[in-house]
XYZ file of C-alpha atoms in Angstrom:
560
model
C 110.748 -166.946 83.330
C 109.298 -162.990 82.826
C 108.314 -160.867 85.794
C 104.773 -161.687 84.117
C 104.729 -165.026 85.441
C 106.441 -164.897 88.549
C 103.822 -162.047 89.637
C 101.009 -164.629 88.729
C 102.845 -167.605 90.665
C 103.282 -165.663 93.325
C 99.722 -165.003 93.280
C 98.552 -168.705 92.828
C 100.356 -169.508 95.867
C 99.048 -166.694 97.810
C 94.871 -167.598 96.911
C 96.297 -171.731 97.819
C 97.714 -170.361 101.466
C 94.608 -168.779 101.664
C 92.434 -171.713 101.023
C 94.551 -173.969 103.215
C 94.193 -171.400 106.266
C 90.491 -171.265 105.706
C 90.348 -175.649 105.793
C 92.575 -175.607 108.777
C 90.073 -173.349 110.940
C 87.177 -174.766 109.430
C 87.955 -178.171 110.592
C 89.426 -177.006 113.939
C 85.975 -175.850 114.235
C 84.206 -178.931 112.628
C 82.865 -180.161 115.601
C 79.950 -177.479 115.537
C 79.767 -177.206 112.319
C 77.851 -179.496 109.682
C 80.351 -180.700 107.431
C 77.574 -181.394 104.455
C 76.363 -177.796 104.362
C 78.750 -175.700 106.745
C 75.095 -174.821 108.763
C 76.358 -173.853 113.114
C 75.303 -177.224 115.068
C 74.131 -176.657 118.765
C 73.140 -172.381 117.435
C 72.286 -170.799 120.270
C 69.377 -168.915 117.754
C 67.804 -172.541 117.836
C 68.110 -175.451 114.938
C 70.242 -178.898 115.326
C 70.948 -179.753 118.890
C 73.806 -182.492 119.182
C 76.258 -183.746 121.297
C 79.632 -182.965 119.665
C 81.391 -183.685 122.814
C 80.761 -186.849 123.045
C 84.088 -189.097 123.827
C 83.161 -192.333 124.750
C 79.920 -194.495 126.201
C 81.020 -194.694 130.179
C 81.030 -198.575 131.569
C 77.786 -198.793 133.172
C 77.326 -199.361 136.944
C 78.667 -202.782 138.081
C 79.716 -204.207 134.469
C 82.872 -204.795 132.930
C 83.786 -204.303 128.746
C 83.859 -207.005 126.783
C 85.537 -206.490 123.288
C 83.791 -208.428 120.246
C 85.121 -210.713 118.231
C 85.241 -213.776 116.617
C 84.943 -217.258 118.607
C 83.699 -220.931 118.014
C 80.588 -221.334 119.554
C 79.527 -224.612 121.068
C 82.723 -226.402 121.146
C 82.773 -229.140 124.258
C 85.669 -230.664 125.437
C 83.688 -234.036 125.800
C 80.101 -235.072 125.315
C 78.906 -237.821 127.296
C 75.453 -236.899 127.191
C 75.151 -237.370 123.337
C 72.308 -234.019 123.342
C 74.092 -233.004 119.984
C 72.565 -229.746 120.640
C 75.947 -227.451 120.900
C 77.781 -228.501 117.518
C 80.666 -225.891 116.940
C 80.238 -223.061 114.449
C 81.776 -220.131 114.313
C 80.011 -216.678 115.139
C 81.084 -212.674 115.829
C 79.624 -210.545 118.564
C 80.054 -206.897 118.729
C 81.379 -205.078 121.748
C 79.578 -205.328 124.941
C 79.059 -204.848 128.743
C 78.485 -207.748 131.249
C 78.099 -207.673 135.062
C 81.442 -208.416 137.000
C 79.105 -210.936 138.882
C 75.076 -212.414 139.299
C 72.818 -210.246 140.297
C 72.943 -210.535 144.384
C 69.904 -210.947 147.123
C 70.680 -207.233 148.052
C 70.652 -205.946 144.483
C 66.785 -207.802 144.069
C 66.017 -206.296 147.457
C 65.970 -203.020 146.508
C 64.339 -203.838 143.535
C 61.557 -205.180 146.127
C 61.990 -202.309 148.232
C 61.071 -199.595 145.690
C 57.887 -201.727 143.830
C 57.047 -201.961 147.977
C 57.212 -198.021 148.166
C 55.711 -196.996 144.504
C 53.176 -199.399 144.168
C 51.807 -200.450 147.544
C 50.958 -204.446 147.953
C 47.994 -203.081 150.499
C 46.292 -201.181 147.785
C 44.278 -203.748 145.678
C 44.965 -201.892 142.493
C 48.708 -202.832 142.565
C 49.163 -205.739 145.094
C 49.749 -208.073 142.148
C 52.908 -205.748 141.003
C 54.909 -206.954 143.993
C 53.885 -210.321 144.259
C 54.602 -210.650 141.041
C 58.104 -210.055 141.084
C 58.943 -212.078 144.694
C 61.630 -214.709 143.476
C 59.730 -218.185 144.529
C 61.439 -219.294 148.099
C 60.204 -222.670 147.853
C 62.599 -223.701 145.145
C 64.672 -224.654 148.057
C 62.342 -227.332 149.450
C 62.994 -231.213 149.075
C 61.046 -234.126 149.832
C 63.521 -235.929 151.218
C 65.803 -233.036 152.496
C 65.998 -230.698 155.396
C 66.028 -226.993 153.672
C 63.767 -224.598 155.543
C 66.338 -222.849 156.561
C 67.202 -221.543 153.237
C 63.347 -221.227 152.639
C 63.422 -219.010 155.162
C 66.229 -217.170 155.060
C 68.226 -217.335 152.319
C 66.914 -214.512 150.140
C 66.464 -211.907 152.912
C 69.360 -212.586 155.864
C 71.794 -210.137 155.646
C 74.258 -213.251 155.798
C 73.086 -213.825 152.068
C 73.387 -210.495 151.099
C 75.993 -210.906 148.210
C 75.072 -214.402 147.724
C 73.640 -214.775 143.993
C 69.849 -214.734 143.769
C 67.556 -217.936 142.921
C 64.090 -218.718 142.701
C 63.886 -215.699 139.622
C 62.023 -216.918 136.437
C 63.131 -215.606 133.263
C 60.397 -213.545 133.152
C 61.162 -211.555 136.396
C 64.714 -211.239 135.416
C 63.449 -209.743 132.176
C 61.652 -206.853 134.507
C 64.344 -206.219 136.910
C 66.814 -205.138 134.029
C 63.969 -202.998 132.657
C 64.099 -201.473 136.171
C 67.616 -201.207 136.494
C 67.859 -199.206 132.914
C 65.201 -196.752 134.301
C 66.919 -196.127 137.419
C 70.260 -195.845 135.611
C 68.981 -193.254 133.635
C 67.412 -191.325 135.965
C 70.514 -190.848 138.154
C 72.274 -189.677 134.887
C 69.944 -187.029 134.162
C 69.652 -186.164 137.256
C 73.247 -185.738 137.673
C 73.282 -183.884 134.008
C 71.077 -181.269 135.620
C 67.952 -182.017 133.863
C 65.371 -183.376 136.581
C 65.415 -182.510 140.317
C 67.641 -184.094 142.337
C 66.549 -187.269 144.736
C 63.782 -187.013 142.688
C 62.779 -191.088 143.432
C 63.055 -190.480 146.879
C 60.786 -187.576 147.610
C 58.454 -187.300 144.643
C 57.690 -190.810 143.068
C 54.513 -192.929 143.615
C 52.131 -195.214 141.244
C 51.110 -191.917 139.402
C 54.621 -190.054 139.482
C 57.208 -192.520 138.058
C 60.188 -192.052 135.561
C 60.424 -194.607 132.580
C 63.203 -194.517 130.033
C 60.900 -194.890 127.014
C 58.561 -192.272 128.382
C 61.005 -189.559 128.870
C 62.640 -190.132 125.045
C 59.125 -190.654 123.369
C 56.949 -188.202 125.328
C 59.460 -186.167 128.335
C 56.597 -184.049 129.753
C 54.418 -187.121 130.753
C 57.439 -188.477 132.740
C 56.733 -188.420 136.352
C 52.720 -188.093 135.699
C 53.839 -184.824 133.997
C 55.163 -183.093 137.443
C 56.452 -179.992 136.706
C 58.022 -179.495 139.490
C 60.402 -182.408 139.027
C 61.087 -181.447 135.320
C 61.802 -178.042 135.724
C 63.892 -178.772 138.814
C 66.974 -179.471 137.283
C 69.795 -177.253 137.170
C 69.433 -177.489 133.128
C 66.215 -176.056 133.088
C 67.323 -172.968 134.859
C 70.223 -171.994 131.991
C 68.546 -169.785 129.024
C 69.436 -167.992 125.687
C 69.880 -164.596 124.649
C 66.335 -164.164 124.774
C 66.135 -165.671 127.948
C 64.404 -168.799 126.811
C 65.183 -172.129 128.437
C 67.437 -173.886 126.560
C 67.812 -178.328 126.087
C 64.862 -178.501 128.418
C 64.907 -182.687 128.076
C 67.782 -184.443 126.752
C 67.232 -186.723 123.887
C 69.266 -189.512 122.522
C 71.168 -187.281 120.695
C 72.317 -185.831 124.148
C 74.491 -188.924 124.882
C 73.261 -188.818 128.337
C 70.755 -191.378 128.602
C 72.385 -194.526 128.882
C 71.717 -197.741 126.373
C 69.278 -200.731 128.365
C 70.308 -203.187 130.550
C 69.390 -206.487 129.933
C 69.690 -210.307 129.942
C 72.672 -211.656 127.711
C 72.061 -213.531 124.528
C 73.586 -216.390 124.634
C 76.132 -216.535 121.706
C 77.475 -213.217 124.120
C 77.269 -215.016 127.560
C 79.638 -218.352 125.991
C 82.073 -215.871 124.570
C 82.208 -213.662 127.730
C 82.455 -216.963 129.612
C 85.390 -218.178 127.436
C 87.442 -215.437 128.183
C 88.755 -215.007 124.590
C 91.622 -212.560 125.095
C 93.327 -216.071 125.919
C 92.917 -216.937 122.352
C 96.271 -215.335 121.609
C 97.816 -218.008 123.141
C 98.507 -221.209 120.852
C 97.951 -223.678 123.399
C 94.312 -222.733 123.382
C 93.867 -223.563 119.220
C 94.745 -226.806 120.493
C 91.929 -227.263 122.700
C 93.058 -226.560 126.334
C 90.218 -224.136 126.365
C 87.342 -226.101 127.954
C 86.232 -223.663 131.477
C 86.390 -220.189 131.906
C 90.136 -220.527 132.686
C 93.068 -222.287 131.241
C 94.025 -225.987 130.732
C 91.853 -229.285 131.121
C 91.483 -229.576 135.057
C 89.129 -227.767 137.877
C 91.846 -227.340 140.177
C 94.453 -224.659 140.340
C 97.940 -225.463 138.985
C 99.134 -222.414 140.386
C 102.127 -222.423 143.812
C 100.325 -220.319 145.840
C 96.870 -221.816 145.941
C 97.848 -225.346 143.979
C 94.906 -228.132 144.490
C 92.191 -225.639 145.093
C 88.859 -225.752 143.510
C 88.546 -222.933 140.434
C 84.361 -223.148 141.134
C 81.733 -224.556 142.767
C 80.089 -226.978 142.065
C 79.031 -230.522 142.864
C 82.289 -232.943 142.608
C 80.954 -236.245 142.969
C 77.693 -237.994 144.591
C 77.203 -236.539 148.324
C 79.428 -234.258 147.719
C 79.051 -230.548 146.794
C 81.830 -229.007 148.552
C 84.785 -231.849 149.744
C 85.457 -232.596 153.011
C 85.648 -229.933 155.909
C 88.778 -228.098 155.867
C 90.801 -230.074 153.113
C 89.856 -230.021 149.528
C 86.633 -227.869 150.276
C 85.278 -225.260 147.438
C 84.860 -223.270 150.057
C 80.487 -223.738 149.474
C 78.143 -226.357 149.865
C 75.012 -224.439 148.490
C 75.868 -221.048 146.223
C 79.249 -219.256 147.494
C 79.623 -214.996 147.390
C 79.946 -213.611 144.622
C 83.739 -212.995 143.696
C 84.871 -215.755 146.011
C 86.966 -217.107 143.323
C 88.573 -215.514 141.009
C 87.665 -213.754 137.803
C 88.401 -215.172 133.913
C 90.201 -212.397 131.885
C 87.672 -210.068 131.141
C 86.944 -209.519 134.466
C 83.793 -211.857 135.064
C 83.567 -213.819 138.296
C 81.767 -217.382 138.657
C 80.858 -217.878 134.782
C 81.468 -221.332 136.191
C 79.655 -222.978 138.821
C 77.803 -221.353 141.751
C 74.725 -220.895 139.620
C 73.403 -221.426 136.037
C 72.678 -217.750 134.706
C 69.005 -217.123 132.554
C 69.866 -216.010 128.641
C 67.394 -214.463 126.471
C 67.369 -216.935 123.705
C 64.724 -218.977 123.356
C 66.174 -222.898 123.058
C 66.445 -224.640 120.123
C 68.411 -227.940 119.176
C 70.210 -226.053 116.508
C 71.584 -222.962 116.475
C 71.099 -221.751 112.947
C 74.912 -220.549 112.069
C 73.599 -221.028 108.088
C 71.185 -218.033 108.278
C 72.968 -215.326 110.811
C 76.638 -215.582 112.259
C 76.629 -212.060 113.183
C 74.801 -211.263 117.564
C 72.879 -214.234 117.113
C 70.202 -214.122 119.288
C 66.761 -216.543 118.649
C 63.830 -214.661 120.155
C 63.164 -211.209 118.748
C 59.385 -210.015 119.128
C 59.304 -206.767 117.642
C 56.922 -204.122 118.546
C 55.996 -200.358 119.035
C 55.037 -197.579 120.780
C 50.948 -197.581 121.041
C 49.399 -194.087 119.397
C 46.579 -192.641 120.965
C 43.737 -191.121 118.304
C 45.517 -187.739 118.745
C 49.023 -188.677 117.467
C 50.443 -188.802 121.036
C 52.184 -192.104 122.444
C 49.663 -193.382 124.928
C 51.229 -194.080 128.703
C 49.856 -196.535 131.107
C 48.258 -195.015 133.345
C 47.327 -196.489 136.886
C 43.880 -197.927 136.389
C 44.714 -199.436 132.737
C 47.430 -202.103 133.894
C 47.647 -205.363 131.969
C 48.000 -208.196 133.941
C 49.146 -212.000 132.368
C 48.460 -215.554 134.105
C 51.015 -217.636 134.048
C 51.259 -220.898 132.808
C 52.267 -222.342 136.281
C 49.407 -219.505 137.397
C 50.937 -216.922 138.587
C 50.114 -213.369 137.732
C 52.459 -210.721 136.434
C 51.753 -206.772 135.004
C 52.769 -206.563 131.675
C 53.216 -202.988 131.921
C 53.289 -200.770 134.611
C 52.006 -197.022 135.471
C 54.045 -194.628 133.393
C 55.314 -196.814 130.950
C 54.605 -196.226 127.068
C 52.144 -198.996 125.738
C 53.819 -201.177 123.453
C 51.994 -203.367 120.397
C 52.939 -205.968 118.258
C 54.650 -204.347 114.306
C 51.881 -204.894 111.738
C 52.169 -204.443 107.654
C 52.936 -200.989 107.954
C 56.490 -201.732 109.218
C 56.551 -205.293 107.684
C 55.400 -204.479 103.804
C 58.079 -205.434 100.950
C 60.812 -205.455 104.072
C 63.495 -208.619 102.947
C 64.645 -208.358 106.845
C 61.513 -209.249 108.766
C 58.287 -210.196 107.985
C 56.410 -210.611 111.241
C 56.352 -209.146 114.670
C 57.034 -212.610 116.460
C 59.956 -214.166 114.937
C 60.927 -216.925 117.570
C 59.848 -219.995 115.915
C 61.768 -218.580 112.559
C 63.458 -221.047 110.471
C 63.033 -223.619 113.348
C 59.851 -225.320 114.492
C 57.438 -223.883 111.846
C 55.701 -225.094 109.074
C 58.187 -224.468 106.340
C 61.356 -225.950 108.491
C 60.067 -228.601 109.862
C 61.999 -231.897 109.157
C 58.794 -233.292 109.630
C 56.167 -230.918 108.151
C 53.732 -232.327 105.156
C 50.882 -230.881 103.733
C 48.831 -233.175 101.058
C 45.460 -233.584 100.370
C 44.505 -237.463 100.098
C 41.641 -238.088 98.250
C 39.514 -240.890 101.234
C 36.049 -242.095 99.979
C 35.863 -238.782 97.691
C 36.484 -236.541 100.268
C 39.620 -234.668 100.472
C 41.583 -234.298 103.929
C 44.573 -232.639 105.128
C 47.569 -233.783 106.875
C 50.364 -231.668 109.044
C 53.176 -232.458 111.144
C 54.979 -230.277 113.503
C 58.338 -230.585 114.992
C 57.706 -229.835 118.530
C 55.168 -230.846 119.681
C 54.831 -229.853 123.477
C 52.331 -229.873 125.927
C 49.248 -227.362 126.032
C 47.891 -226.510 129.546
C 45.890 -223.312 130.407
C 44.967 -221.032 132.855
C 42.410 -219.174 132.954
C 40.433 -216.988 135.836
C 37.063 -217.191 136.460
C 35.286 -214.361 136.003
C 32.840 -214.795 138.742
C 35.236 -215.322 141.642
C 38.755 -214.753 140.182
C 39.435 -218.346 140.844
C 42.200 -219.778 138.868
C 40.834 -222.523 136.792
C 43.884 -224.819 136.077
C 43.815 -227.119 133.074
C 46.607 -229.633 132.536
C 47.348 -231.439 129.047
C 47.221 -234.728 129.688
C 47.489 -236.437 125.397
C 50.184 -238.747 125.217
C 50.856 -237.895 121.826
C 53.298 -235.442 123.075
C 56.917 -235.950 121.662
C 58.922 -232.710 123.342
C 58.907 -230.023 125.537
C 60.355 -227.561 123.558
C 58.176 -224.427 122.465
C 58.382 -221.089 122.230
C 58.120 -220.536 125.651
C 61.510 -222.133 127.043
C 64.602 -220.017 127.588
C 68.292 -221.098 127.495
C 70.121 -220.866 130.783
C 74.164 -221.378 130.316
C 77.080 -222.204 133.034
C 76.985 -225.396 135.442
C 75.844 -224.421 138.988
C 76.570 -225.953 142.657
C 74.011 -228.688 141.604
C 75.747 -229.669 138.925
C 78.758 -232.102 138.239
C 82.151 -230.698 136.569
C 80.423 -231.398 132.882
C 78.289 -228.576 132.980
C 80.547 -225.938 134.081
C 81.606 -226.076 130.455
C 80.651 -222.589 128.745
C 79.621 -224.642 125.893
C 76.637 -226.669 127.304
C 72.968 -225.458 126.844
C 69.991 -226.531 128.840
C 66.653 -225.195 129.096
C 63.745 -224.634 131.026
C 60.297 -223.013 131.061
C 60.347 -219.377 130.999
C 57.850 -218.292 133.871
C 59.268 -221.300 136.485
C 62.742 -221.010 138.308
C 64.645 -223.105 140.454
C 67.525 -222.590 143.359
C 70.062 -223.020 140.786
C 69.752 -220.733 138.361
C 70.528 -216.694 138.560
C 71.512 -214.004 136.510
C 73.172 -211.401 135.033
C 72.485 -208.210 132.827
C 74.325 -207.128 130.000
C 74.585 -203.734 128.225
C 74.931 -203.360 124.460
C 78.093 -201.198 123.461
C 77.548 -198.083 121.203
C 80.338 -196.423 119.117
C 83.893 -197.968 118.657
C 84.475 -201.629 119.234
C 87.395 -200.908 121.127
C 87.355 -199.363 124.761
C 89.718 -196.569 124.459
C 90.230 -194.567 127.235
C 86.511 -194.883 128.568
C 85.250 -193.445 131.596
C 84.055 -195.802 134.484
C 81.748 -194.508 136.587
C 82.329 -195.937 140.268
């Protein structure tokens, strides 16, 4: 080889060093720098703003992490009943969070407490907000039975305190995990530095409130647009080289505000219940996994604690709790939460003590053929109402929407502060393949087009031509209505006897047997239901929180 060509090798591997400097510091520095067009993220002259920092979504207050996976849903160790409404099929769920236990009398009691404070029940503009969201005490009353005691006291003694609340529809569950995301978020941005600090306890009322949705869709209207509680973060005070505030609100993009609480669906509430890290374990393929823990039996096989119940409930007629200081449960009504112990992910009582509210909507069938992937029956989609102007329109206090009941009780549909939602129309639905419709609960199950029973036919009958339709559920119809005159409730009950079910739209599952309930239900398998906007003293709930990024939980942060 000639000087010539060594000169130009040397050379060649000189430009290649070069080049492979020049990638090494400009992916050291990747993380603020767009790796499509090498533009600065996060430029302090303006442009992109993003969260490059982000590690990893923190556990949210008072849930534990549940890593997705694969499980067989609706698999019963027996099934005396004969309801065939829980055959087995297989179904994923993605990563998420679940609360370590129900949602206690002192966690609902401060929900009480601040709808007492923000909207007053003496002002007759919002005395229907906080009667609206009182759990119903009288659940506990019995013909035949002494309870007045727990009408009395149960949701309110401090002796209670941490016992699981009842008497919640699934409607009022519903609103107290909108709550509970609100408040969650405002805590982080207050910690983050971006609104004034104890904010909710010195500046909130009906007019003054912080919503989730408001702050992302519209920030300056949060808190009836107080400035002072906007610009009283430490955030607001940090500026640019021109001395320009910078990230006055955080966005989504921010990683600060944190993703909803809300109820569990209930393919995610069996497979939390299940405790499927067990599945590793080959004993459980062949079908020792029928409760929450291992093996075939309610009692403990354990030395330490051998014979003891593993739950409460009710273990034979007259008897929901054994006899007095041998063989008890411990309970002869609901027990404290975490008074036994927790499956392996961490969940306590996802047997017995009480039944827990899901947001599915019930159906005999769960429709594996269409979805196996978060399936959930009971999406309603909708959007953010637009005022004329372009701007998202907020509730304000003199434009709240209350609902009657079915059973006649009034609830606001929004409240003051909140951003107006309406049904999806064409302009979202047009040529989509994915949805269709805004309400999609009676999809592929109870309409028209599914109905085992459905016919449509025109029979030609003296030379006129009639039409006949069958539905599949076909449940009772009564209405309430107020009069306008007096605001009397005028009650209206259906009283056909052609009715064949009492399955509609309107009936939620709940999951998990309760103190009420005999051995069979504690099952995670089984599936009841029951109206959405009644409740009973056996049946709670818990919130779950969707996870965002990797499926795994790698090193998260838990915020205590």
């Amino acid at each position: 080889m000639d000087m010539k060509h060594v000169s130009n090798l040397k050379f060649l591997l000189a430009i290649t060093l070069c080049a492979s400097i020049v990638s090494c510091n400009r992916s050291s520095n990747s993380g603020n720098v767009d790796s499509a067009t090498g533009w600065k993220i996060n430029d302090k002259q303006g442009g992109f703003q993003y969260n490059t920092q982000f590690k990893e979504q923190e556990t949210p207050p008072g849930t534990a992490f549940i890593e997705g996976g694969t499980f067989t849903m609706g698999k019963v160790g027996d099934d005396p009943m004969h309801d065939w409404n829980n055959t087995p099929n297989q179904q994923h769920i993605q990563s998420f969070y679940m609360d370590e236990t129900e949602v206690t009398n002192v966690n609902y009691l401060f929900y009480l407490d601040y709808l007492k404070n923000v909207y007053p029940p003496d002002d007759p503009n919002f005395s229907l907000i906080y009667k609206g969201a009182l759990p119903d005490t009288l659940v506990w009353r019995n013909r035949l039975g002494y309870n007045e005691m727990m009408t009395e006291n149960y949701l309110r003694h401090p002796g209670y305190a941490n016992y699981p609340v009842v008497g919640v529809s699934w409607i009022q569950a519903v609103e107290y995990a909108n709550w509970r995301t609100d408040r969650v978020a405002e805590m982080s941005l207050q910690e983050a530095g971006y609104i004034k600090r104890d904010a909710q306890y010195t500046d909130v009322s009906a007019e003054s409130t912080f919503s989730t949705d408001t702050y992302i869709n519209a920030p300056s209207q949060t808190y009836g647009g107080n400035s002072e509680v906007l610009e009283g973060g430490q955030r607001r005070q940090q500026t640019d080289a021109d001395g320009n505030p910078i990230n006055v609100y955080a966005d989504r993009e921010s990683g600060l505000i944190p993703v909803k609480y809300r109820l569990p669906t209930e393919a995610e509430w069996e497979y939390a219940a299940l405790g499927m890290s067990e599945l590793r374990q080959f004993n459980v393929y062949r079908g020792r996994k029928k409760y929450p823990w291992d093996g075939q039996y309610t009692r403990s096989g354990k030395r330490v604690n051998r014979g003891d119940q593993m739950a409460n409930f009710k273990q034979g007629k007259g008897d929901y709790g054994g006899i007095a200081g041998w063989s008890d449960d411990g309970a002869d009504i609901t027990a404290e939460v975490k008074t036994y112990a927790p499956n392996d992910y961490g969940l306590y009582d996802m047997a017995g003590n009480v039944s827990e509210w899901v947001a599915d909507v019930y159906r005999p069938i769960v429709d594996d053929e269409f979805n196996d992937f978060n399936y959930y029956r009971g999406n309603v989609y909708s959007k953010n109402a637009i005022n004329e102007d372009g701007t998202v329109k907020i509730v304000t206090a003199e434009e709240i929407v209350y609902d009657t009941l079915s059973n006649g009780k009034i609830v606001a549909r929004d409240l003051p502060g909140e951003v107006a939602r309406i049904p999806v129309d064409e302009e979202e639905t047009y040529l989509r393949t994915n949805f269709s419709q805004s309400d999609n609960r009676n999809f592929r199950d109870g309409d028209k087009r599914s109905s085992r029973y459905y016919r449509e036919s025109f029979e030609e009958t003296d030379g006129e031509a009639k039409s006949a339709t069958g539905k599949m559920y076909n449940s009772p119809k009564h209405t309430v209505e107020v009069d306008s005159s007096g605001g009397r409730l005028i009650r209206e009950y259906d009283q056909s006897n052609s009715r064949t079910s009492l399955i509609n739209d309107e009936v939620r599952v709940y999951k998990g047997g309760s103190w009420r309930d005999r051995a069979y239900w504690i099952d995670p398998a089984q599936r009841r239901y029951f109206p959405q906007d009644m409740a009973t003293d056996d049946i709670g709930f818990r919130c779950a929180v969707s996870r965002v990024g990797s499926k795994s939980n790698k090193g998260g942060k838990r915020r205590n």
